[in-house]
Coordinates of C-alpha atoms in Angstrom, one line a residue:
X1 CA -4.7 -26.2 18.3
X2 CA -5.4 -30.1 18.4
X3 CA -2.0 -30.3 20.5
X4 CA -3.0 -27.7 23.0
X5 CA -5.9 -29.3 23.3
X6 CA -4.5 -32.6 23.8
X7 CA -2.6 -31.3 26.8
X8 CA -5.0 -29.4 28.8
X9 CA -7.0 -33.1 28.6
X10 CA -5.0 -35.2 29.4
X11 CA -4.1 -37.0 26.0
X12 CA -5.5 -37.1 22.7
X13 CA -7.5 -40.0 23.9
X14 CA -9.6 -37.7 25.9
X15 CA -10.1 -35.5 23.6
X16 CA -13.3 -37.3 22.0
X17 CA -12.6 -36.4 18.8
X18 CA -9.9 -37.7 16.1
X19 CA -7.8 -35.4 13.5
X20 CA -10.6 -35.8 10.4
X21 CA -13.9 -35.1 13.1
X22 CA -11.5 -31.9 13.3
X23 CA -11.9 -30.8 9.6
X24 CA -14.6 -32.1 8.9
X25 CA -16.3 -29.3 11.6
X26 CA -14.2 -26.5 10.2
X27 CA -15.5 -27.6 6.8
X28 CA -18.8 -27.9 7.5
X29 CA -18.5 -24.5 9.5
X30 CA -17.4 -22.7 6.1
X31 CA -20.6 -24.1 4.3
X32 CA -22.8 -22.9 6.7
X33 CA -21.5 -19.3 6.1
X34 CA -22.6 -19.5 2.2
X35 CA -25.5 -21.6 2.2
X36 CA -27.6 -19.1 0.7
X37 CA -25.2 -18.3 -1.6
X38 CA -21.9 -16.3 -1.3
X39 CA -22.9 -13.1 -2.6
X40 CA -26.0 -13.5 -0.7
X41 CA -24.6 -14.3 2.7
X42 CA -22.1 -11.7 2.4
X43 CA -24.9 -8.5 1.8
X44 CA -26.5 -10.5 4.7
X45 CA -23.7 -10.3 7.2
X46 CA -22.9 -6.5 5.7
X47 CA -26.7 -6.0 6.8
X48 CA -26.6 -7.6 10.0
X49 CA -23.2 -4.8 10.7
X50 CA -25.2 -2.0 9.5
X51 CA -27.8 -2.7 12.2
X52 CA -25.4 -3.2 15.2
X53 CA -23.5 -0.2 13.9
X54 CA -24.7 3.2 12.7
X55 CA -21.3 4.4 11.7
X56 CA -21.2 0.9 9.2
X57 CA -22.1 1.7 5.8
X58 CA -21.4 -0.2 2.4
X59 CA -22.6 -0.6 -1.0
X60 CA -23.0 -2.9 -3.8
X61 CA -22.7 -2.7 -7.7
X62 CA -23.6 -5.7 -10.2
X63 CA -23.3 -6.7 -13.7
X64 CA -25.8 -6.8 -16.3
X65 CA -25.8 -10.9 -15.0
X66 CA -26.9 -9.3 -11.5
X67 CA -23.3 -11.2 -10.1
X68 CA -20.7 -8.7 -8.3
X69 CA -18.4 -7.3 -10.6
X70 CA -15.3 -7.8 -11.3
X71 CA -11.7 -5.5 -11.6
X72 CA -12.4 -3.6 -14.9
X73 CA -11.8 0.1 -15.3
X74 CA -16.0 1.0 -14.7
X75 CA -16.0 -1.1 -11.3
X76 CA -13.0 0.8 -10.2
X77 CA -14.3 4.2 -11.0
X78 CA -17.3 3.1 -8.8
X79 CA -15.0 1.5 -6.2
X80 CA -13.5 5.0 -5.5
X81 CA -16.2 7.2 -6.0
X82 CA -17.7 5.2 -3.5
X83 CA -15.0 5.7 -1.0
X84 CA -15.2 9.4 -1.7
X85 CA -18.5 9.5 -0.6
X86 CA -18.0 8.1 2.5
X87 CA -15.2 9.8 3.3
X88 CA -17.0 13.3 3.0
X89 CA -14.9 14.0 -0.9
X90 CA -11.6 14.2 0.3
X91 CA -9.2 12.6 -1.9
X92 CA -6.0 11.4 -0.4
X93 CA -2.9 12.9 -1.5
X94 CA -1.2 10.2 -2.7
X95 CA -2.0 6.7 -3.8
X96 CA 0.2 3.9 -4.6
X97 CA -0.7 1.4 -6.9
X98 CA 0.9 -1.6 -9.1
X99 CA 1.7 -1.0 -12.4
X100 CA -2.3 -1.9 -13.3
X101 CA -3.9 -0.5 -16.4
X102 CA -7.3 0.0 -15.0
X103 CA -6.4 0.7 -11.7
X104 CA -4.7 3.8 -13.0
X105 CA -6.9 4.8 -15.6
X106 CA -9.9 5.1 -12.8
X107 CA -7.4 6.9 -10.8
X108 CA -6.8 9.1 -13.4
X109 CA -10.3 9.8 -14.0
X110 CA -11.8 10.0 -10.2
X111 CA -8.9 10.8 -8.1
X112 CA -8.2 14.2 -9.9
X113 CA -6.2 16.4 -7.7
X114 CA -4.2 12.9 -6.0
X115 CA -0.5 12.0 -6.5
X116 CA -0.5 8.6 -8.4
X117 CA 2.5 6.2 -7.6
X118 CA 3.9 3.4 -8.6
X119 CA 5.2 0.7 -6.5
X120 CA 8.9 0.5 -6.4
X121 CA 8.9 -2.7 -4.9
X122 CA 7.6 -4.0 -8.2
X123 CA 9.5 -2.0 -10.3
X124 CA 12.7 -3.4 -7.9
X125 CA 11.4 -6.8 -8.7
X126 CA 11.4 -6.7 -12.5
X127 CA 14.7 -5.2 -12.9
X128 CA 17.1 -7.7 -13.2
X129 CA 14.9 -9.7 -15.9
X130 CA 14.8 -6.3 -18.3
X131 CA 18.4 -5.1 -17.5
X132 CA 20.7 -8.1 -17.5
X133 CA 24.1 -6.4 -16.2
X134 CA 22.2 -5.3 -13.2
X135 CA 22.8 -9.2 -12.4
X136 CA 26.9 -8.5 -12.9
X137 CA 27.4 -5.1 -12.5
X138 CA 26.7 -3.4 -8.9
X139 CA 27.8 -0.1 -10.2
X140 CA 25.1 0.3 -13.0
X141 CA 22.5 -1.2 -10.3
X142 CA 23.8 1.3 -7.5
X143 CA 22.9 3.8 -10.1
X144 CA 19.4 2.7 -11.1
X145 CA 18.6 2.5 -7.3
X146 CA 19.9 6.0 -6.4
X147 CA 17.9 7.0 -9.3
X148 CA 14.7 5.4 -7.0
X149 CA 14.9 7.3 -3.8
X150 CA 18.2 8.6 -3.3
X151 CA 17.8 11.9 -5.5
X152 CA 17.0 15.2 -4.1
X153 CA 16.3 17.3 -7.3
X154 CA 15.1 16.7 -11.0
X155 CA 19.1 17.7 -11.9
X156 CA 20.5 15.2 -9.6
X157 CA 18.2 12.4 -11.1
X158 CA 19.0 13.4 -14.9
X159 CA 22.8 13.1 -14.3
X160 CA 22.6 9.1 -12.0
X161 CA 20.3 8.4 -15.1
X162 CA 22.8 9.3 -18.0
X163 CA 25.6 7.7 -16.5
X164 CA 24.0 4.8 -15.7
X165 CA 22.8 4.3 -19.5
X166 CA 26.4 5.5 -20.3
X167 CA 28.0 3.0 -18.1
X168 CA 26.1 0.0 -18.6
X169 CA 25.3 0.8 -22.0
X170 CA 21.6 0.8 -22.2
X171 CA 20.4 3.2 -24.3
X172 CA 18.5 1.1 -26.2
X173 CA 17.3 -0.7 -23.6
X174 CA 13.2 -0.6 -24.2
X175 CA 11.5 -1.5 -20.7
X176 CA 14.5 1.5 -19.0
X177 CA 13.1 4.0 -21.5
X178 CA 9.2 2.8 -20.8
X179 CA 10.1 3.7 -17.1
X180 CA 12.3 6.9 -18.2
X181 CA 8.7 8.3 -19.7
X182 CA 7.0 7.6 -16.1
X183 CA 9.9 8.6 -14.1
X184 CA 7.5 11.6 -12.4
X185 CA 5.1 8.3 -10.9
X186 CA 8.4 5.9 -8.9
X187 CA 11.2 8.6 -8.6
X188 CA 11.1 10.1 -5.7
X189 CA 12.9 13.2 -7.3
X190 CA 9.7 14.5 -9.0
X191 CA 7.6 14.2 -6.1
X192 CA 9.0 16.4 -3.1
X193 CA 6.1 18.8 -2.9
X194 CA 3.4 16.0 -1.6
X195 CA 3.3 14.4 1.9
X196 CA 4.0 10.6 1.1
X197 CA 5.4 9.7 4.6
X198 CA 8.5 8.1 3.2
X199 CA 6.1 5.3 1.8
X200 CA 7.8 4.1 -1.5
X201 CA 5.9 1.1 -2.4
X202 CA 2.4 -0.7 -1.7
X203 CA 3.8 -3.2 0.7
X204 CA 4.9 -0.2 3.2
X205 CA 3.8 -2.7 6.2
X206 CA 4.6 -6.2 7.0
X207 CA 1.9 -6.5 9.3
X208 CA -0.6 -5.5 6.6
X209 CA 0.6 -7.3 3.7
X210 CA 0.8 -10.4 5.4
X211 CA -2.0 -10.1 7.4
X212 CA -4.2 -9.6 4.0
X213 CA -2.4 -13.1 2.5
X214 CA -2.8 -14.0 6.1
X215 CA -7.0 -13.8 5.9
X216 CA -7.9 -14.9 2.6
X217 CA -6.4 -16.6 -0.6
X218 CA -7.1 -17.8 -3.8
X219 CA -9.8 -19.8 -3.0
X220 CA -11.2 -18.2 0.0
X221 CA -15.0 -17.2 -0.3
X222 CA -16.0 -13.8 -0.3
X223 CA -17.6 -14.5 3.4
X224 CA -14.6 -15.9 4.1
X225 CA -12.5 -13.0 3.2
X226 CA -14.8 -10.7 4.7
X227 CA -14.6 -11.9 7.7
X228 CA -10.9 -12.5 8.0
X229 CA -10.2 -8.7 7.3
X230 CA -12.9 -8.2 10.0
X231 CA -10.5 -9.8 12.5
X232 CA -7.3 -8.3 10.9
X233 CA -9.1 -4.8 11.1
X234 CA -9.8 -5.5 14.8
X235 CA -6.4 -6.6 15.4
X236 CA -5.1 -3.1 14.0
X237 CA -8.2 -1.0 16.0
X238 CA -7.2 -3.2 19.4
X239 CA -3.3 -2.0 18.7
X240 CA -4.1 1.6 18.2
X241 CA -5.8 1.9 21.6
X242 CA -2.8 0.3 23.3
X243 CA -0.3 2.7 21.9
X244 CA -3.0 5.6 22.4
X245 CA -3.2 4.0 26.6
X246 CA 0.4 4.4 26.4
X247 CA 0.8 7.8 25.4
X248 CA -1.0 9.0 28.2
X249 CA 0.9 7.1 30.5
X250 CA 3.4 9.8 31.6
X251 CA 6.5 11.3 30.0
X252 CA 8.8 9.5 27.5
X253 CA 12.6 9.0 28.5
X254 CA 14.5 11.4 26.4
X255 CA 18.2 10.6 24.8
X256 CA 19.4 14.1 25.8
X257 CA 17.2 15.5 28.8
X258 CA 19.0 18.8 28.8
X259 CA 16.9 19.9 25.2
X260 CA 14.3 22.1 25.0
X261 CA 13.3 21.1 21.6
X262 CA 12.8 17.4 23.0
X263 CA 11.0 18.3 26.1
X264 CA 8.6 20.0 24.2
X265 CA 8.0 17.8 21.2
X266 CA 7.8 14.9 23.5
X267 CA 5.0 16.5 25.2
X268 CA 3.3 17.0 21.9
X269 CA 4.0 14.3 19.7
X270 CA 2.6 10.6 20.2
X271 CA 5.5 8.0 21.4
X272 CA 5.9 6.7 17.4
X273 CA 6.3 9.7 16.4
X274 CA 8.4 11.4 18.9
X275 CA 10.9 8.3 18.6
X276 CA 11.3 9.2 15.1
X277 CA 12.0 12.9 15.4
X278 CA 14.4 12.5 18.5
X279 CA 16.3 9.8 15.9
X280 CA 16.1 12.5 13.6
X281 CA 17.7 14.9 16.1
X282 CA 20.4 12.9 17.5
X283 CA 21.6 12.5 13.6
X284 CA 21.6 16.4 13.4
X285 CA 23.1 16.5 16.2
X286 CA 25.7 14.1 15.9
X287 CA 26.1 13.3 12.0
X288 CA 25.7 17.2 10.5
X289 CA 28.5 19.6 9.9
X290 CA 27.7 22.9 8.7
X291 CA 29.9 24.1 6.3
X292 CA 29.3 27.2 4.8
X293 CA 27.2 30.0 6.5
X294 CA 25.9 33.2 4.2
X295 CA 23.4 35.6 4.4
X296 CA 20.8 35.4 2.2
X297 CA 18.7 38.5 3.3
X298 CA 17.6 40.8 5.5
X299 CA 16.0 38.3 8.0
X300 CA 16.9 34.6 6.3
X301 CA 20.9 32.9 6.3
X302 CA 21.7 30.1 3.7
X303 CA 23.6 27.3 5.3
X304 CA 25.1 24.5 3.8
X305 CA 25.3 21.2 5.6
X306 CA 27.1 17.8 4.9
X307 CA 27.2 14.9 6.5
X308 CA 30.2 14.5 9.0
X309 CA 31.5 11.1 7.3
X310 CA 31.2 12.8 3.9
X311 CA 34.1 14.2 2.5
X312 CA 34.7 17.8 0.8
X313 CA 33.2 16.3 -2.3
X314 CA 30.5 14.4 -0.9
X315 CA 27.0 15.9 -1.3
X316 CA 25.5 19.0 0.4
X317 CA 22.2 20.4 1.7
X318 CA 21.0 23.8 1.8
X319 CA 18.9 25.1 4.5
X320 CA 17.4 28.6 4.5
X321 CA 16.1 29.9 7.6
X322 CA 14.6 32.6 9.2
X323 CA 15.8 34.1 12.0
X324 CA 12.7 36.1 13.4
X325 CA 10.2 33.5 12.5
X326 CA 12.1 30.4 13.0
X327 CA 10.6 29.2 9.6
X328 CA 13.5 26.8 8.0
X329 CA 13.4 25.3 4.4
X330 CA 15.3 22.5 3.6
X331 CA 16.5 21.3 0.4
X332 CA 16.2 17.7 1.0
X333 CA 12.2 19.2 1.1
X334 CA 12.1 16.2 4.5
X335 CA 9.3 18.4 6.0
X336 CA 7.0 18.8 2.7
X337 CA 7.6 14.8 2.2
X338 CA 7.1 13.1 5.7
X339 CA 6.0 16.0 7.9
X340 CA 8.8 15.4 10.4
X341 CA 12.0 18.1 10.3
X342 CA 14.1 17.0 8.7
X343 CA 18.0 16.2 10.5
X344 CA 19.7 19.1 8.4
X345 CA 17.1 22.0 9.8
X346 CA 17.2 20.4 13.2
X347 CA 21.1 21.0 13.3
X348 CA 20.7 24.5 12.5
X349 CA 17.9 24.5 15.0
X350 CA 21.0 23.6 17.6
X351 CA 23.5 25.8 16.2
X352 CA 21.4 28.8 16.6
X353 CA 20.4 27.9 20.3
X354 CA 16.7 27.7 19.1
X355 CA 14.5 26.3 22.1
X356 CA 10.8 26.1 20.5
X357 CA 9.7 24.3 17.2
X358 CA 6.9 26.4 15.3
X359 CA 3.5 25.1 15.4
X360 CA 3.7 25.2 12.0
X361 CA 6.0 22.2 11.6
X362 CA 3.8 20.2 14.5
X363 CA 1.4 18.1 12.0
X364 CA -1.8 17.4 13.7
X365 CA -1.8 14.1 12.8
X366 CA 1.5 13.2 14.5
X367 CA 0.0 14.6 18.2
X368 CA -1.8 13.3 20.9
X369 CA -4.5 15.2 20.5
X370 CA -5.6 13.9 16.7
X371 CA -8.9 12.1 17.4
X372 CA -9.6 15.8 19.4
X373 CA -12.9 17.2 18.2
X374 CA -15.1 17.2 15.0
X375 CA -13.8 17.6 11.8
X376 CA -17.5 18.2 9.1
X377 CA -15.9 18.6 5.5
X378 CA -17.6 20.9 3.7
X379 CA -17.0 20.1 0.4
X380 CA -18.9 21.4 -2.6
X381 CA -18.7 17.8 -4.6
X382 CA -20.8 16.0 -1.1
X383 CA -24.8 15.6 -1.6
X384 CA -26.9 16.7 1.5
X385 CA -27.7 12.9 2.0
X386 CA -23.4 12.3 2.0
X387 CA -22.9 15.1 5.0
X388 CA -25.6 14.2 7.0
X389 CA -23.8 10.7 6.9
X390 CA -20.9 12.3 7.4
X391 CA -21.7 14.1 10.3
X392 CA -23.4 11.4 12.1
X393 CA -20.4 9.4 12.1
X394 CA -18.1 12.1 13.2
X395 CA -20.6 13.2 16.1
X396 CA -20.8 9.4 17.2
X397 CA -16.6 9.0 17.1
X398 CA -16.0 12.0 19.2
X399 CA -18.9 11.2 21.9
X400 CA -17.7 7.8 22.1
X401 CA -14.0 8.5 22.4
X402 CA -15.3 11.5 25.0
X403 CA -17.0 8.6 27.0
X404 CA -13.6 6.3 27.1
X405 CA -11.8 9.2 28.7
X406 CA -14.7 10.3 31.4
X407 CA -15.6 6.6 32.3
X408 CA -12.8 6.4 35.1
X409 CA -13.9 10.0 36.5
X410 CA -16.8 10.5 38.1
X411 CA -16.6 14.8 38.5
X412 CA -15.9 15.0 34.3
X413 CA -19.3 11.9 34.1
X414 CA -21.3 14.9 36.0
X415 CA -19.8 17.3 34.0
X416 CA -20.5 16.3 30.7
X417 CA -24.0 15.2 31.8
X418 CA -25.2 18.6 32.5
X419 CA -23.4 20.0 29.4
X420 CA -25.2 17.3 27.1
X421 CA -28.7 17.9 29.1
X422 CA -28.1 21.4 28.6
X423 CA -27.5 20.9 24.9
X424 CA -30.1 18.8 24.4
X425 CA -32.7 21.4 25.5
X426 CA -31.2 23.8 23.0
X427 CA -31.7 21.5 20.3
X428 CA -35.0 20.7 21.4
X429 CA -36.3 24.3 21.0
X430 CA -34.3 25.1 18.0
X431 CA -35.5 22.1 16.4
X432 CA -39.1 23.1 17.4
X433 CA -38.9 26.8 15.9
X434 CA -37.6 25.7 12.6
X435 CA -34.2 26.9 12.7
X436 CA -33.0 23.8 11.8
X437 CA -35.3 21.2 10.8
X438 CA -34.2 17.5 10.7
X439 CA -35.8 14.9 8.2
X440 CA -35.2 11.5 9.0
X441 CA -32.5 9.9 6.6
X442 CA -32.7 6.2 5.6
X443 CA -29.8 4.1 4.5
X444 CA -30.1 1.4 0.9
X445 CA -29.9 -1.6 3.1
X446 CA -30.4 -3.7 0.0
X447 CA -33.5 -5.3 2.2
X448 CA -34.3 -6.9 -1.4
X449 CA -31.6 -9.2 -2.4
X450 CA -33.1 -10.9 -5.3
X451 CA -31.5 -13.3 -7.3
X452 CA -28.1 -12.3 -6.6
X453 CA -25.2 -14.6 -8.3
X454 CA -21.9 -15.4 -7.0
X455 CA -19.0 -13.9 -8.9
X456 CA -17.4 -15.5 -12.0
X457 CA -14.8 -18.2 -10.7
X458 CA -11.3 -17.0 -11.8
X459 CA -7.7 -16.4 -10.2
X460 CA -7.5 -13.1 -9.1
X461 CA -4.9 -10.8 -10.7
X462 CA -1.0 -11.6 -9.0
X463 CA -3.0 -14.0 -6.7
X464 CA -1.5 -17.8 -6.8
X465 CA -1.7 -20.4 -4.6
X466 CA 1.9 -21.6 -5.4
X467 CA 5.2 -20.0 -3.7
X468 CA 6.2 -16.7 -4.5
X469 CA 9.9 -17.8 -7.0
X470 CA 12.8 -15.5 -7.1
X471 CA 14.3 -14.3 -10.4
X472 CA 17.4 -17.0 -10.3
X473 CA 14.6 -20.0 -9.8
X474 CA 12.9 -18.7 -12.6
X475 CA 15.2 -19.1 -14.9
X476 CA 16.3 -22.7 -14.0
X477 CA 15.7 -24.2 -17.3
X478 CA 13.6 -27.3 -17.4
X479 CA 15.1 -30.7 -18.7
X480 CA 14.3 -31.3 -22.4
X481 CA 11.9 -33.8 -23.4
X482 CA 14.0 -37.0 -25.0
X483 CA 13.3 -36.9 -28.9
X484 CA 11.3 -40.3 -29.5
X485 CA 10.9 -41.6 -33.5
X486 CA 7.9 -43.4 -34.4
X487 CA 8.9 -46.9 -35.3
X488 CA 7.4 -47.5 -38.9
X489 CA 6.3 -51.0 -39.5
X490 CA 7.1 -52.0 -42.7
X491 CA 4.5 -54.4 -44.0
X492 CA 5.8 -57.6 -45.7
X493 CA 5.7 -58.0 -49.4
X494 CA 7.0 -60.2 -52.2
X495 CA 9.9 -59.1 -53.3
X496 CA 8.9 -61.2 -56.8
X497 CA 5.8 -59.1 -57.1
X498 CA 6.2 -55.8 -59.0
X499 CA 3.3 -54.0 -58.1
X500 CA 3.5 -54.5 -54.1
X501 CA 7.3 -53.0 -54.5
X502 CA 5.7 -50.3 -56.1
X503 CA 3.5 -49.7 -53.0
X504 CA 6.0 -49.2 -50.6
X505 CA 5.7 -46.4 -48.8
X506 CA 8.9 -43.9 -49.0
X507 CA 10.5 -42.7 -45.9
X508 CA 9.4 -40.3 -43.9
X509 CA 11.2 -36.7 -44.0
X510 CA 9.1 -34.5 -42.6
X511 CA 8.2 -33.1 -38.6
X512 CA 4.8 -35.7 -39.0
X513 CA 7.7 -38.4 -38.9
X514 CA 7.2 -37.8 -35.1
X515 CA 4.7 -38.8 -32.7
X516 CA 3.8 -34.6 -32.0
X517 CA 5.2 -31.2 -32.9
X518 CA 6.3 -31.5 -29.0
X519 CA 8.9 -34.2 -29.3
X520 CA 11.2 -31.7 -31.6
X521 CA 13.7 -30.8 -29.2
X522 CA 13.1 -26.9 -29.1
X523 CA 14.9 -24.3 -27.3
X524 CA 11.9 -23.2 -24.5
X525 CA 13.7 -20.3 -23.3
X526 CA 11.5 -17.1 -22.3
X527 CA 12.1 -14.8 -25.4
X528 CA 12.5 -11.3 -22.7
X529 CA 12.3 -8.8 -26.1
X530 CA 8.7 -9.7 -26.2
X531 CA 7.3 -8.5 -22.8
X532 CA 5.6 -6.0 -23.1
X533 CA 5.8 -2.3 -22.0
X534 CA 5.8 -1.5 -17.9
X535 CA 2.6 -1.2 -17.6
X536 CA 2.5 -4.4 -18.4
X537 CA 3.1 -7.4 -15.9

């Protein structure tokens, strides 16, 4: 910044300030933010969003010290009950997670009807420290990873498993049969009947991951780290309305303009999405044979598909579908996983001449016209103080995004003026005969702050300030410290005199012979059979 700066006056002599004036500002800058107090000065900024914006809410639990509190199984329960309320009760589908204890107990307890995960990534990362031949043997690791994410069925995951203890010998391997026991929560084999988007591990974006390391750090205040996920979260929102200005901006080019199926989907999907199904398509198009053909019923035909490169042996994929309903089901369950058809019913799709793809199989999510009208929850677990809050936020989202699309149009302005004077009137005299009444709601602003303490200083948990080192640097062991003996200083004596010889002290033979228990030259080396269990980092 200092360099740009430079230039546009002229030379770092014009500048008027030197290299420390810089940092000393931006340090002053950052003590300003937490003068009060950084558990103060955050609920104040939360406060100060809550007033500039209705559809901003928050809360805050403390210890029995009145300080925030920290990652233990009871502030996580409250962590997601909290989000549940403010999300209307709807619990997501599936949530990936670490392998942390009281992360997944809470989950376990609040999240009741989600899909807990673990983080391959992780699980990729320990691997060659608990299963040395992955390090020499690519065949045994090939197997392990297939095992991952490459498995269609529970079958097909119990038979890469068993030869890859039978090939590399590892059935008494401790940390493999740990994981074995959680297979259903990282194998992607026992979880093809939730939507997961294809996401296998926590780190699913780039952009996010870094961008979260990118805002904060191990010494970062909690101001500090609030506000840099502020900007991050703009960054994202800022992104989301250019690709949403983009989508309306006429049609996308299509590989193969002579397709129904494209023309339409293209029409319906946004341009992320769409890019994904037409690369999808083109691989069904191009890359699937069909190979067998057989009647399964009256209305339904089984066909099994291959990939074109595969060979006779190679591995298959059954696709059932229905001729009057153009419902298809796939046995690599794409569809029930990402919510994009998958390439083996989209071939059949072509070899049947079909020209339409069911509504069915159009997610909502996936189209243009997601943000499209108000969604209330009406879940029996949400308090009458939760929907109104709710419904106030939903209400303000769509007027607002109504407003961005009129602003450019005067005839829809007039339009939804009338319509909105019109509405109000009805509210007015429903409102006034009791039909509906509305009591006025207040939100816990925590107005009263109190003697609220900062946190506990402590490194957070997989947080270091230090490079991230690969497995190899790990194990580079460190050079042994050189094995120094105390010289003894033998006091003088006369060798005449009887009772000083019988004063002389006798050799020394044991470890205190040394200056510390640290000068034996010890073997250092990580002992790997006493880690313990997966759960376990």
């Amino acid at each position: 910044m200092r360099t740009i700066l430079s230039e546009e006056a002229g030379g770092v002599e014009n500048l008027g300030f030197s290299k420390v004036d810089a940092y000393n500002y931006v340090q002053h800058s950052k003590k300003a933010l937490i003068e009060s107090g950084d558990s103060i000065s955050l609920l104040k900024i939360l406060q100060a969003r809550q007033l500039e914006d209705n559809m901003f809410s928050y809360e805050v639990q403390t210890d029995e010290l009145n300080r925030l509190t920290e990652e233990t199984i009871d502030s996580f329960c409250w962590v997601f009950d909290t989000f549940l309320k403010f999300v209307g009760g709807k619990q997501p589908i599936t949530i990936f997670t670490d392998q942390d204890q009281a992360m997944a107990v809470a989950i376990e307890r609040v999240f009741t009807t989600s899909r807990h995960r673990l983080c391959q990534w992780h699980i990729s990362k320990k691997a060659p420290s608990k299963v040395h031949c992955f390090n020499i043997d690519k065949v045994v690791r090939g197997l392990f990873y297939h095992c991952m994410s490459k498995c269609d069925t529970e079958f097909e995951f119990e038979q890469y498993w068993n030869e890859m203890l039978l090939k590399g010998k590892l059935h008494d391997n401790k940390w493999l049969g740990d994981l074995y026991l959680v297979r259903r929560k990282w194998s992607t084999a026992y979880n093809k009947d939730v939507l997961d988007l294809g996401i296998l591990s926590t780190q699913r974006s780039e952009s996010a991951n870094n961008g979260l390391h990118g805002c904060s750090k191990a010494t970062s205040s909690l101001v500090e780290c609030f506000i840099g996920l502020e900007k991050l979260v703009l960054t994202w929102r800022r992104a989301e309305l250019d690709e949403d200005f983009k989508c309306t901006q006429g049609c996308v080019d299509l590989k193969y303009k002579g397709s129904v199926i494209l023309k339409q989907v293209s029409k319906v999907y946004t341009r992320k999405i769409f890019s994904i199904f037409e690369k999808s398509f083109m691989e069904g198009a191009i890359g699937v044979n069909i190979v067998n053909e057989t009647i399964y019923d009256d209305s339904s035909t089984l066909y099994e598909t291959a990939n074109c490169d595969e060979d006779q042996h190679g591995k298959r994929w059954f696709v059932i579908l229905n001729i009057s309903t153009s419902e298809a089901e796939c046995s690599c369950r794409g569809f029930e996983t990402k919510g994009i058809l998958c390439k083996h019913i989209l071939r059949i799709y072509i070899q049947r001449n079909l020209k339409l793809v069911s509504g069915q199989y159009l997610i909502k999510r996936f189209c243009l016209n997601a943000k499209r009208g108000i969604y209330l929850p009406n879940s029996p677990s949400m308090t009458q103080s939760d929907s109104k809050l709710v419904f106030r936020n939903q209400l303000m989202r769509f007027t607002y995004d109504l407003s961005l699309q009129i602003e450019n149009c005067q005839p829809a302005k007039e339009l939804v003026m009338t319509a909105m004077n019109d509405l109000a009137t009805k509210v007015e005299f429903l409102v006034m005969e009791g039909a509906n009444p509305i009591s006025q709601t207040t939100i816990d602003n925590n107005n009263s702050l109190g003697d609220l303490k900062d946190p506990p200083k402590k490194r957070p948990k997989g947080v270091s300030n230090a490079r991230f080192k690969g497995h190899w640097e790990k194990n580079i062991k460190k050079p042994r410290k050189k094995v120094v003996a105390k010289k003894e200083t033998i006091p003088e004596y006369n060798f005449m005199d009887s009772s000083a010889y019988a004063q002389q002290p006798t050799p020394p033979t044991n470890p205190a012979y040394f200056d510390s228990q640290e000068d034996f030259d010890l073997d250092l080396s990580f002992n790997f059979s006493s880690i313990p269990d997966v759960f376990k980092p």
